[in-house]
Amino acid sequence: PAGALILRLDGASCCRPRGALAFAPPVRSHRRRRGRSSRRPFVPRPPAGGGATSTSTNGSSSDNDDPNGSSPSDPRPPPPISYSCPPTPGSSLNDKRGDFDLYLDDCETNDGLSLDELRAAPYDAMAPFDVGKARMRPWILRRFAPYLESGDSIYESACGQGLNLLLTAEVLREAGVHDITVYGNDYLESSVRIAERVWDAAEEEGVARKGRFCVGDSADLSHVPSDSFDLVFTGYVAPLFDPLNLLPESAEGIKEKVYNSYRLCLSSDPAELRLRDLEQSRQEVWFARWVSEMIRVAKPGGVVCAEMNAESLCRSGGDFGGVDKEWWNEDTAEEYGWDVDPSSIVMEDVLSMPGWPGDRYHVAMRKRS
């Protein structure tokens, strides 16, 4: 029947819940499509002397790249980006009863595993690490590698257990971008504890240099200095569940909250349609806060990316909720004061692979120089 709930929540990641909630049938978006500004493709900056050469979209590298992924030289490491983790991280808007249970369960499963064991385990509880890496490789080669040089620093907001950051760094090294330093944060202390251990081991392997990992809210990175990183990205913007707090505090977990929001999409009651619009508006403000912080800590001219985005519940017909593709435009950038070139905003549909949701999309943009 219309609106029936089919759960596919069998083990979302501690870092990003990429499983899907499917409903039938999808509902046409209620939101007015804003005018789209003209788009022009990213133009890679030329590599500086001694820096890594860029990688083409087919993954090939220049003749100067070491096919084994090792650095052609041993440059002096760049100075670390200095900041301290917040002593008492504040509470996040998406920290509600039961919403992090899937994450915590995954952390409990992975706690104590070696790096090799984590690589062999299901990545995001869906597919092996190598499958996830293969899925993300084309995106990383197109949107990350051409804009980075050896010795650069990258930051992942909501880095979870550090595995998405690990596969990103591995692809970059294989593309000829060496000696990068990685930083990140996650809201869950158990996730950061695993990420610290993952990156102790990855640094020993020579994947990249380990910077600082903090427990913190991705919507408030005030402990991180502005204009610091060459690339800032997130593997998933965790959406708000029950954005208007319509359900009682006794409501636990994601199932009831997402279903209650989705049923508003199917309603013809004017009052419920108003609630539907208000919920989506609150979701968009949440996404904007998260992205605003990523833009702030990126260097001028740096790349800012949000991966694995879902569209709104009404547009997607399920999933966990998010923002529609046309939300990422010049109007939104102006509304929230994003210091980005609106014409640089590009989106790509997520590469479909068995065992992974295939109806999501990535978005990338450039901070103004």
Short mmCIF file of C-alpha atoms in Angstrom, two decimals:
data_model
loop_
_atom_site.label_atom_id
_atom_site.label_comp_id
_atom_site.label_asym_id
_atom_site.label_seq_id
_atom_site.Cartn_x
_atom_site.Cartn_y
_atom_site.Cartn_z
CA PRO A 1 0.00 0.00 0.00
CA ALA A 2 1.06 3.59 -0.51
CA GLY A 3 3.31 4.73 2.29
CA ALA A 4 4.21 1.22 3.41
CA LEU A 5 7.57 1.10 5.15
CA ILE A 6 10.24 -1.32 3.96
CA LEU A 7 13.28 -1.25 6.20
CA ARG A 8 16.78 -1.79 4.85
CA LEU A 9 18.59 -0.69 7.99
CA ASP A 10 20.74 -3.78 8.36
CA GLY A 11 23.89 -2.28 9.77
CA ALA A 12 24.59 1.34 8.94
CA SER A 13 28.08 2.65 9.47
CA CYS A 14 29.37 4.16 12.67
CA CYS A 15 30.46 7.01 10.45
CA ARG A 16 27.60 7.50 7.99
CA PRO A 17 24.27 5.61 7.83
CA ARG A 18 24.29 4.70 4.14
CA GLY A 19 21.60 2.08 4.29
CA ALA A 20 18.27 3.15 2.91
CA LEU A 21 14.68 3.41 4.01
CA ALA A 22 12.50 2.68 1.00
CA PHE A 23 8.90 3.79 0.67
CA ALA A 24 6.42 3.43 -2.17
CA PRO A 25 5.57 5.33 -4.19
CA PRO A 26 7.95 8.32 -4.44
CA VAL A 27 6.28 11.71 -4.23
CA ARG A 28 7.00 14.61 -6.51
CA SER A 29 9.03 17.28 -4.78
CA HIS A 30 6.94 19.96 -3.13
CA ARG A 31 9.74 22.49 -3.32
CA ARG A 32 9.91 25.14 -5.99
CA ARG A 33 12.91 24.64 -8.23
CA ARG A 34 15.16 27.63 -8.08
CA GLY A 35 16.79 28.97 -11.18
CA ARG A 36 20.07 27.29 -11.91
CA SER A 37 23.11 29.40 -12.52
CA SER A 38 25.38 28.52 -15.38
CA ARG A 39 27.98 25.93 -14.55
CA ARG A 40 31.53 25.77 -15.72
CA PRO A 41 33.79 22.81 -15.00
CA PHE A 42 36.57 22.99 -12.46
CA VAL A 43 39.86 24.15 -13.92
CA PRO A 44 42.72 22.41 -12.10
CA ARG A 45 45.41 24.69 -10.79
CA PRO A 46 48.82 23.97 -12.30
CA PRO A 47 51.04 21.97 -9.95
CA ALA A 48 53.76 23.92 -8.24
CA GLY A 49 57.36 23.03 -8.83
CA GLY A 50 58.13 19.71 -7.25
CA GLY A 51 54.46 19.04 -6.53
CA ALA A 52 52.53 16.03 -7.68
CA THR A 53 51.10 16.15 -11.15
CA SER A 54 47.36 15.96 -11.59
CA THR A 55 45.56 12.80 -12.52
CA SER A 56 43.28 12.49 -15.51
CA THR A 57 39.68 11.39 -15.17
CA ASN A 58 40.58 7.91 -16.38
CA GLY A 59 43.02 7.48 -13.49
CA SER A 60 46.20 7.71 -15.55
CA SER A 61 49.10 9.69 -14.15
CA SER A 62 52.08 11.50 -15.54
CA ASP A 63 55.42 9.90 -16.35
CA ASN A 64 56.84 11.32 -13.13
CA ASP A 65 54.46 9.35 -10.94
CA ASP A 66 55.78 6.29 -9.14
CA PRO A 67 53.46 3.41 -10.14
CA ASN A 68 54.03 1.83 -6.73
CA GLY A 69 52.60 4.86 -4.99
CA SER A 70 55.78 5.72 -3.12
CA SER A 71 57.02 9.28 -2.98
CA PRO A 72 59.68 10.11 -5.58
CA SER A 73 61.52 12.05 -2.91
CA ASP A 74 61.39 12.47 0.82
CA PRO A 75 60.40 16.11 1.27
CA ARG A 76 60.52 17.78 4.61
CA PRO A 77 57.08 17.33 6.22
CA PRO A 78 54.91 20.43 6.23
CA PRO A 79 54.38 22.15 9.58
CA PRO A 80 51.31 20.79 11.36
CA ILE A 81 48.15 22.86 11.48
CA SER A 82 47.99 23.85 15.13
CA TYR A 83 44.77 23.69 17.11
CA SER A 84 43.38 21.96 20.19
CA CYS A 85 40.37 19.70 20.43
CA PRO A 86 37.41 21.14 22.34
CA PRO A 87 37.59 20.01 25.99
CA THR A 88 33.84 19.51 26.23
CA PRO A 89 32.16 19.23 22.79
CA GLY A 90 28.69 20.70 22.68
CA SER A 91 25.53 18.75 21.97
CA SER A 92 24.54 18.42 18.32
CA LEU A 93 21.08 19.10 16.92
CA ASN A 94 20.98 15.57 15.49
CA ASP A 95 21.85 13.94 18.81
CA LYS A 96 18.49 12.48 19.81
CA ARG A 97 17.52 9.34 21.63
CA GLY A 98 18.39 6.24 19.65
CA ASP A 99 19.65 8.07 16.54
CA PHE A 100 23.25 6.94 16.98
CA ASP A 101 22.54 3.34 17.96
CA LEU A 102 23.53 2.01 14.54
CA TYR A 103 26.80 3.92 14.69
CA LEU A 104 27.58 2.73 18.19
CA ASP A 105 26.85 -0.88 17.30
CA ASP A 106 29.24 -0.67 14.37
CA CYS A 107 31.92 0.86 16.57
CA GLU A 108 31.49 -1.97 19.07
CA THR A 109 31.91 -4.51 16.26
CA ASN A 110 35.07 -2.87 14.90
CA ASP A 111 36.72 -1.91 18.18
CA GLY A 112 39.94 -3.87 18.58
CA LEU A 113 40.24 -4.92 14.93
CA SER A 114 43.57 -4.39 13.20
CA LEU A 115 43.85 -2.23 10.10
CA ASP A 116 44.05 -5.34 7.89
CA GLU A 117 40.95 -6.75 9.59
CA LEU A 118 39.08 -3.48 9.07
CA ARG A 119 40.01 -3.52 5.39
CA ALA A 120 38.58 -7.04 5.12
CA ALA A 121 35.40 -6.23 7.05
CA PRO A 122 32.29 -4.77 5.40
CA TYR A 123 32.90 -1.08 4.76
CA ASP A 124 29.92 0.89 6.06
CA ALA A 125 28.49 -2.53 6.93
CA MET A 126 27.58 -3.09 3.27
CA ALA A 127 30.54 -4.14 1.16
CA PRO A 128 34.28 -4.84 1.56
CA PHE A 129 36.63 -1.88 1.86
CA ASP A 130 38.07 -2.51 -1.61
CA VAL A 131 34.59 -2.33 -3.14
CA GLY A 132 33.96 1.00 -1.48
CA LYS A 133 37.34 2.24 -2.64
CA ALA A 134 36.63 1.19 -6.23
CA ARG A 135 33.28 2.94 -6.07
CA MET A 136 34.77 6.23 -4.85
CA ARG A 137 37.92 6.16 -7.01
CA PRO A 138 36.48 7.92 -10.11
CA TRP A 139 35.05 10.72 -7.97
CA ILE A 140 38.33 11.20 -6.07
CA LEU A 141 40.34 11.23 -9.28
CA ARG A 142 38.05 13.82 -10.88
CA ARG A 143 37.33 16.13 -7.97
CA PHE A 144 40.20 15.76 -5.48
CA ALA A 145 43.46 14.72 -7.13
CA PRO A 146 43.72 17.45 -9.81
CA TYR A 147 43.50 20.19 -7.16
CA LEU A 148 45.99 18.79 -4.64
CA GLU A 149 49.77 18.73 -4.46
CA SER A 150 52.17 16.60 -2.48
CA GLY A 151 52.46 17.90 1.07
CA ASP A 152 48.91 19.32 1.18
CA SER A 153 46.54 18.91 4.14
CA ILE A 154 43.03 17.50 3.93
CA TYR A 155 40.18 17.43 6.45
CA GLU A 156 37.17 15.14 6.74
CA SER A 157 34.20 16.42 8.69
CA ALA A 158 32.38 13.53 10.42
CA CYS A 159 35.23 11.15 9.63
CA GLY A 160 33.75 8.31 11.66
CA GLN A 161 36.25 5.49 12.08
CA GLY A 162 38.61 7.03 9.53
CA LEU A 163 38.03 4.47 6.79
CA ASN A 164 36.57 6.83 4.20
CA LEU A 165 39.53 9.11 4.81
CA LEU A 166 41.82 6.10 4.45
CA LEU A 167 40.47 5.04 1.06
CA THR A 168 40.63 8.67 -0.08
CA ALA A 169 44.27 8.99 0.95
CA GLU A 170 45.14 5.67 -0.70
CA VAL A 171 43.59 6.72 -4.02
CA LEU A 172 45.38 10.08 -3.85
CA ARG A 173 48.73 8.41 -3.20
CA GLU A 174 48.17 6.01 -6.09
CA ALA A 175 47.40 9.07 -8.24
CA GLY A 176 50.74 10.67 -7.37
CA VAL A 177 49.69 12.97 -4.51
CA HIS A 178 52.14 12.06 -1.74
CA ASP A 179 52.89 13.07 1.82
CA ILE A 180 49.51 14.59 2.56
CA THR A 181 48.48 15.15 6.17
CA VAL A 182 45.00 14.11 7.26
CA TYR A 183 42.78 15.65 9.91
CA GLY A 184 39.20 15.08 10.99
CA ASN A 185 36.47 15.08 13.57
CA ASP A 186 33.52 12.95 14.56
CA TYR A 187 30.75 13.46 17.08
CA LEU A 188 31.18 10.03 18.68
CA GLU A 189 34.16 9.44 20.93
CA SER A 190 34.13 5.72 20.08
CA SER A 191 34.49 6.57 16.38
CA VAL A 192 37.40 8.92 17.00
CA ARG A 193 39.13 6.31 19.15
CA ILE A 194 39.05 3.85 16.23
CA ALA A 195 40.09 6.54 13.74
CA GLU A 196 43.14 7.35 15.88
CA ARG A 197 44.17 3.69 15.83
CA VAL A 198 43.47 3.32 12.11
CA TRP A 199 45.65 6.30 11.29
CA ASP A 200 48.47 5.28 13.61
CA ALA A 201 48.70 2.13 11.50
CA ALA A 202 48.12 3.91 8.17
CA GLU A 203 50.89 6.39 8.91
CA GLU A 204 53.26 3.53 9.64
CA GLU A 205 52.34 2.08 6.23
CA GLY A 206 53.19 5.40 4.61
CA VAL A 207 49.67 6.09 3.36
CA ALA A 208 49.71 9.66 4.68
CA ARG A 209 50.77 11.67 7.71
CA LYS A 210 48.43 11.69 10.67
CA GLY A 211 47.29 15.07 11.89
CA ARG A 212 44.74 15.70 14.61
CA PHE A 213 41.42 13.93 15.19
CA CYS A 214 38.90 15.48 17.56
CA VAL A 215 35.55 14.67 19.08
CA GLY A 216 33.32 17.49 17.87
CA ASP A 217 30.11 18.57 16.18
CA SER A 218 30.51 19.00 12.42
CA ALA A 219 28.09 21.94 12.53
CA ASP A 220 30.42 23.74 14.95
CA LEU A 221 34.12 23.43 14.14
CA SER A 222 35.02 26.61 16.01
CA HIS A 223 38.13 24.89 17.42
CA VAL A 224 39.53 24.52 13.88
CA PRO A 225 41.25 27.60 12.39
CA SER A 226 39.85 29.20 9.26
CA ASP A 227 41.53 28.99 5.84
CA SER A 228 43.63 25.97 6.82
CA PHE A 229 43.06 22.98 4.50
CA ASP A 230 43.56 22.36 0.79
CA LEU A 231 40.59 19.97 0.69
CA VAL A 232 37.67 19.74 3.12
CA PHE A 233 35.04 17.07 2.62
CA THR A 234 32.53 14.90 4.39
CA GLY A 235 31.54 11.36 3.50
CA TYR A 236 27.97 12.00 4.61
CA VAL A 237 25.96 14.86 6.10
CA ALA A 238 23.95 13.04 8.76
CA PRO A 239 20.43 14.50 8.44
CA LEU A 240 18.08 15.59 11.18
CA PHE A 241 15.46 13.02 12.14
CA ASP A 242 12.14 14.50 13.29
CA PRO A 243 13.46 18.02 12.58
CA LEU A 244 10.57 19.79 14.34
CA ASN A 245 10.51 17.42 17.34
CA LEU A 246 6.93 16.42 16.57
CA LEU A 247 7.30 13.04 18.26
CA PRO A 248 7.52 12.49 22.02
CA GLU A 249 10.94 12.05 23.63
CA SER A 250 10.11 8.38 24.14
CA ALA A 251 10.39 7.81 20.37
CA GLU A 252 13.54 5.76 19.80
CA GLY A 253 15.63 5.10 16.73
CA ILE A 254 15.32 6.16 13.14
CA LYS A 255 12.41 4.06 11.87
CA GLU A 256 9.55 5.86 13.61
CA LYS A 257 11.03 9.33 13.02
CA VAL A 258 11.66 8.90 9.31
CA TYR A 259 8.27 7.30 8.72
CA ASN A 260 6.49 10.12 10.55
CA SER A 261 8.23 12.69 8.34
CA TYR A 262 7.59 10.73 5.15
CA ARG A 263 3.87 10.36 5.80
CA LEU A 264 3.62 14.17 5.63
CA CYS A 265 4.68 13.89 1.98
CA LEU A 266 1.63 11.71 1.29
CA SER A 267 -0.85 13.92 3.11
CA SER A 268 -3.40 16.26 1.55
CA ASP A 269 -4.10 18.04 4.84
CA PRO A 270 -2.97 21.70 4.59
CA ALA A 271 -1.69 21.72 8.17
CA GLU A 272 0.43 18.62 7.57
CA LEU A 273 1.71 20.00 4.27
CA ARG A 274 2.84 23.08 6.18
CA LEU A 275 4.69 20.85 8.63
CA ARG A 276 6.26 19.03 5.68
CA ASP A 277 7.62 22.30 4.32
CA LEU A 278 8.86 23.43 7.73
CA GLU A 279 10.66 20.12 8.29
CA GLN A 280 12.46 20.38 4.95
CA SER A 281 13.37 23.99 5.65
CA ARG A 282 14.90 22.97 8.98
CA GLN A 283 16.82 20.21 7.18
CA GLU A 284 18.23 22.69 4.71
CA VAL A 285 19.38 25.03 7.47
CA TRP A 286 21.14 22.07 9.09
CA PHE A 287 22.92 21.15 5.87
CA ALA A 288 23.88 24.79 5.36
CA ARG A 289 25.45 25.04 8.82
CA TRP A 290 27.49 21.90 8.20
CA VAL A 291 28.70 23.07 4.77
CA SER A 292 29.39 26.59 6.06
CA GLU A 293 31.90 25.21 8.54
CA MET A 294 33.63 23.15 5.86
CA ILE A 295 33.94 26.22 3.65
CA ARG A 296 35.31 28.30 6.50
CA VAL A 297 38.18 25.94 7.34
CA ALA A 298 39.14 25.43 3.66
CA LYS A 299 41.93 27.53 2.21
CA PRO A 300 41.03 30.17 -0.38
CA GLY A 301 40.78 28.32 -3.68
CA GLY A 302 40.39 25.01 -1.86
CA VAL A 303 37.91 22.28 -2.75
CA VAL A 304 34.89 21.57 -0.54
CA CYS A 305 32.87 18.39 -1.11
CA ALA A 306 29.90 16.59 0.38
CA GLU A 307 29.64 12.93 -0.60
CA MET A 308 26.74 10.46 -0.54
CA ASN A 309 23.94 13.01 -0.26
CA ALA A 310 20.31 11.92 -0.31
CA GLU A 311 17.55 14.08 -1.70
CA SER A 312 14.58 15.12 0.43
CA LEU A 313 12.24 12.43 1.71
CA CYS A 314 9.46 13.62 -0.59
CA ARG A 315 11.75 13.62 -3.62
CA SER A 316 13.57 10.36 -2.99
CA GLY A 317 10.61 8.37 -1.75
CA GLY A 318 12.60 7.16 1.20
CA ASP A 319 16.24 7.01 2.30
CA PHE A 320 17.06 9.03 5.43
CA GLY A 321 16.31 12.51 4.10
CA GLY A 322 18.51 15.27 2.79
CA VAL A 323 18.38 18.13 0.31
CA ASP A 324 17.41 18.14 -3.34
CA LYS A 325 20.07 18.64 -5.99
CA GLU A 326 18.79 22.03 -7.11
CA TRP A 327 19.24 23.36 -3.57
CA TRP A 328 22.97 23.65 -4.26
CA ASN A 329 22.95 26.86 -6.28
CA GLU A 330 23.85 30.53 -6.28
CA ASP A 331 20.76 31.51 -4.28
CA THR A 332 21.67 29.11 -1.49
CA ALA A 333 25.30 30.25 -1.48
CA GLU A 334 24.18 33.86 -1.16
CA GLU A 335 21.52 33.11 1.47
CA TYR A 336 23.99 31.44 3.81
CA GLY A 337 27.01 33.57 3.01
CA TRP A 338 29.10 30.79 1.50
CA ASP A 339 32.43 32.14 0.29
CA VAL A 340 32.41 29.99 -2.85
CA ASP A 341 32.28 30.53 -6.58
CA PRO A 342 28.69 29.47 -7.40
CA SER A 343 29.66 28.56 -10.95
CA SER A 344 32.06 25.94 -9.53
CA ILE A 345 29.26 23.87 -7.96
CA VAL A 346 29.12 20.47 -9.65
CA MET A 347 27.21 17.29 -8.85
CA GLU A 348 27.62 13.65 -9.82
CA ASP A 349 25.35 10.70 -9.19
CA VAL A 350 26.90 8.05 -6.98
CA LEU A 351 28.34 5.14 -8.91
CA SER A 352 25.98 2.19 -8.57
CA MET A 353 27.41 -1.04 -7.20
CA PRO A 354 25.78 -4.13 -5.69
CA GLY A 355 25.21 -3.78 -1.96
CA TRP A 356 25.33 0.03 -1.96
CA PRO A 357 22.54 2.60 -2.32
CA GLY A 358 22.72 3.96 -5.87
CA ASP A 359 20.32 6.88 -5.69
CA ARG A 360 22.58 9.40 -3.96
CA TYR A 361 24.85 12.10 -5.31
CA HIS A 362 28.10 13.93 -4.58
CA VAL A 363 28.60 17.70 -4.73
CA ALA A 364 31.82 19.73 -5.03
CA MET A 365 32.61 23.44 -5.08
CA ARG A 366 35.59 25.79 -4.86
CA LYS A 367 36.16 28.40 -2.18
CA ARG A 368 36.89 31.82 -3.63
CA SER A 369 40.60 32.63 -3.91
#
